[in-house]
XYZ file of C-alpha atoms in Angstrom:
210
model
C -12.253 19.611 -16.282
C -11.893 19.423 -20.095
C -9.023 17.520 -21.647
C -6.264 19.921 -22.749
C -3.091 18.930 -24.584
C 0.010 21.009 -23.807
C 3.712 20.786 -24.545
C 5.267 19.290 -21.405
C 7.543 21.506 -19.342
C 10.076 20.380 -16.778
C 8.273 20.734 -13.413
C 9.869 22.038 -10.249
C 10.502 19.491 -7.549
C 11.663 19.225 -3.958
C 13.454 16.670 -1.785
C 12.050 16.432 1.769
C 15.490 15.803 3.269
C 18.948 14.598 2.335
C 18.942 10.896 1.581
C 15.329 10.749 0.420
C 15.538 8.506 -2.656
C 13.585 10.621 -5.148
C 12.212 14.082 -5.812
C 8.584 15.038 -5.314
C 7.307 17.088 -8.227
C 5.261 20.210 -7.612
C 1.759 19.662 -8.925
C 1.905 15.901 -8.353
C -0.431 13.666 -6.348
C 0.763 11.179 -3.727
C -0.826 8.488 -1.590
C 1.271 7.561 1.445
C 0.773 4.781 3.966
C 2.537 5.005 7.319
C 3.211 2.021 9.556
C 3.956 3.995 12.744
C 3.618 7.451 14.269
C 7.348 8.203 13.955
C 7.395 7.802 10.171
C 4.127 9.698 9.781
C 5.376 12.671 11.792
C 8.845 12.732 10.229
C 7.945 12.445 6.540
C 4.889 14.703 6.750
C 6.710 17.445 8.650
C 9.828 17.585 6.485
C 7.869 17.306 3.253
C 5.686 20.216 4.342
C 8.750 22.209 5.359
C 10.421 21.676 1.972
C 7.249 22.688 0.129
C 6.856 25.800 2.301
C 10.027 27.180 0.756
C 8.175 27.399 -2.568
C 4.426 27.655 -1.928
C 1.644 27.830 0.692
C 0.841 24.582 2.498
C -2.650 23.638 3.711
C -2.989 20.635 6.028
C -6.345 18.997 6.739
C -6.294 16.517 9.608
C -9.075 13.956 9.887
C -9.537 13.642 13.621
C -6.276 13.837 15.558
C -4.064 12.233 12.942
C -1.569 15.126 12.867
C -0.755 17.983 15.219
C 0.489 21.305 13.783
C 2.544 21.932 16.918
C 5.218 19.535 15.701
C 6.114 21.959 12.893
C 7.117 24.580 15.447
C 9.783 22.228 16.799
C 11.671 22.531 13.519
C 12.222 26.244 14.144
C 11.455 27.440 10.618
C 9.241 30.207 9.244
C 5.697 28.837 9.074
C 4.151 32.025 7.690
C 2.178 30.257 4.951
C 1.323 27.052 6.786
C -2.411 26.629 7.394
C -4.137 23.897 9.411
C -7.686 22.654 9.807
C -9.748 19.612 10.703
C -12.513 17.993 8.663
C -14.647 14.870 8.761
C -16.004 14.464 5.222
C -14.530 14.506 1.732
C -17.242 16.829 0.470
C -16.328 19.368 3.163
C -12.668 19.185 2.150
C -13.418 19.569 -1.565
C -15.530 22.662 -0.858
C -12.746 24.197 1.245
C -9.790 23.545 -1.068
C -11.747 24.709 -4.125
C -11.243 28.275 -2.943
C -7.595 28.261 -1.820
C -4.749 29.703 -3.845
C -3.844 27.828 -7.013
C -0.461 26.121 -6.920
C -0.632 25.431 -3.187
C 0.190 22.158 -1.440
C -2.696 20.262 0.145
C -2.097 17.547 2.762
C -4.916 15.364 4.061
C -3.832 13.079 6.906
C -6.026 10.258 8.105
C -7.578 10.319 4.638
C -9.131 6.862 4.583
C -11.072 7.601 7.796
C -13.397 9.889 5.841
C -16.855 8.257 5.814
C -17.881 9.396 2.317
C -14.906 8.042 0.380
C -15.602 6.465 -2.982
C -13.636 5.929 -6.208
C -15.669 8.729 -7.802
C -14.952 11.118 -4.919
C -11.219 10.422 -5.000
C -11.089 10.928 -8.768
C -12.925 14.240 -8.373
C -10.447 15.367 -5.701
C -7.414 14.447 -7.833
C -9.009 16.138 -10.845
C -9.604 19.290 -8.788
C -5.983 19.235 -7.587
C -4.699 18.794 -11.128
C -6.852 21.621 -12.453
C -5.714 24.046 -9.761
C -2.070 22.996 -9.793
C -2.088 21.637 -6.246
C 0.616 19.377 -4.878
C -1.665 16.800 -3.256
C -0.513 14.445 -0.490
C -3.078 12.032 0.965
C -1.918 9.841 3.822
C -3.123 7.266 6.300
C -1.521 5.724 9.378
C -2.408 2.046 9.753
C -1.943 0.131 13.005
C -2.066 -3.166 11.112
C -0.241 -2.633 7.845
C -0.102 -5.859 5.826
C 3.485 -5.911 4.585
C 2.767 -8.988 2.440
C 0.134 -7.210 0.344
C 1.012 -3.537 0.006
C -0.881 -3.133 -3.311
C -3.961 -4.490 -1.534
C -3.414 -2.033 1.314
C -3.417 0.877 -1.123
C -6.598 -0.375 -2.783
C -8.256 -0.784 0.606
C -7.400 2.734 1.777
C -7.371 4.751 -1.471
C -9.758 2.752 -3.733
C -8.122 3.801 -7.028
C -4.363 3.980 -6.257
C -3.494 3.946 -9.981
C -4.610 7.581 -10.252
C -1.758 8.861 -8.045
C 1.710 9.825 -9.280
C 3.434 8.412 -6.171
C 2.570 5.449 -3.950
C 4.812 5.344 -0.867
C 4.927 3.235 2.288
C 7.012 4.526 5.213
C 7.867 3.004 8.580
C 10.663 3.469 11.088
C 12.856 1.035 12.951
C 14.985 1.853 15.974
C 17.814 0.237 17.885
C 19.507 1.710 20.949
C 18.303 5.210 20.163
C 19.171 5.128 16.460
C 16.426 5.444 13.853
C 16.074 4.357 10.239
C 13.295 5.236 7.841
C 12.277 2.277 5.712
C 10.601 3.488 2.532
C 8.898 1.355 -0.108
C 8.209 3.051 -3.434
C 5.480 1.197 -5.314
C 4.839 3.846 -7.945
C 6.572 7.051 -9.099
C 6.833 9.075 -12.324
C 8.546 7.030 -15.016
C 11.833 8.940 -14.860
C 12.278 7.494 -11.343
C 11.845 3.895 -12.491
C 15.196 2.949 -10.957
C 13.978 4.103 -7.533
C 11.059 1.668 -7.356
C 11.572 -0.728 -4.466
C 12.741 -0.591 -0.854
C 15.099 1.956 0.701
C 16.538 2.380 4.194
C 17.633 5.842 5.345
C 19.348 6.821 8.595
C 17.304 9.635 10.174
C 18.791 10.167 13.649
C 19.446 13.869 13.101
C 16.026 14.440 11.556
C 13.886 12.680 14.108
C 15.534 13.971 17.298
C 14.138 17.550 16.979
C 10.653 16.033 16.747
C 10.886 13.830 19.851
């Protein structure tokens, strides 16, 4: 894609749910690491739901990393929610090259793809940028190293600097009450004050998904 200079315009943005510490801009790219199934299901589902109010959402699951049936539990109109499975980055790039510009593209279980490389990830982000996609790549890790989150991102996403957002989400629970613990390692510069760790009560959000 050739380099084009344009006058910046204020982008549209969404908030996945009340209490989420920052907005997600339409047309942005995000890499998200999840430390447990609860956080993966909660954040992915509500982020997709919020985006569906503005644009079509395409979800590619690598293996069984996400089930579309969970979206039905939220009882909303899923008319422009599309789901598929894939097992190579090249297959995904070919598929999303032909979908509607300005859509949202989720790829869960991203780092399980066998043909990942820095070049391939850069090509995917470049494709998303050129077609105006809101790109969300995620991975659920059973052994997330909390002491080296930057290293975790480099291990799973190779070139994490290319993404607009770098987020780590995990849940904690006590006597049936749930909190979402969110670490923001990178975000657009206007959200500089949001960098760091946040804890959000999510009882009312997670119960419909259980």
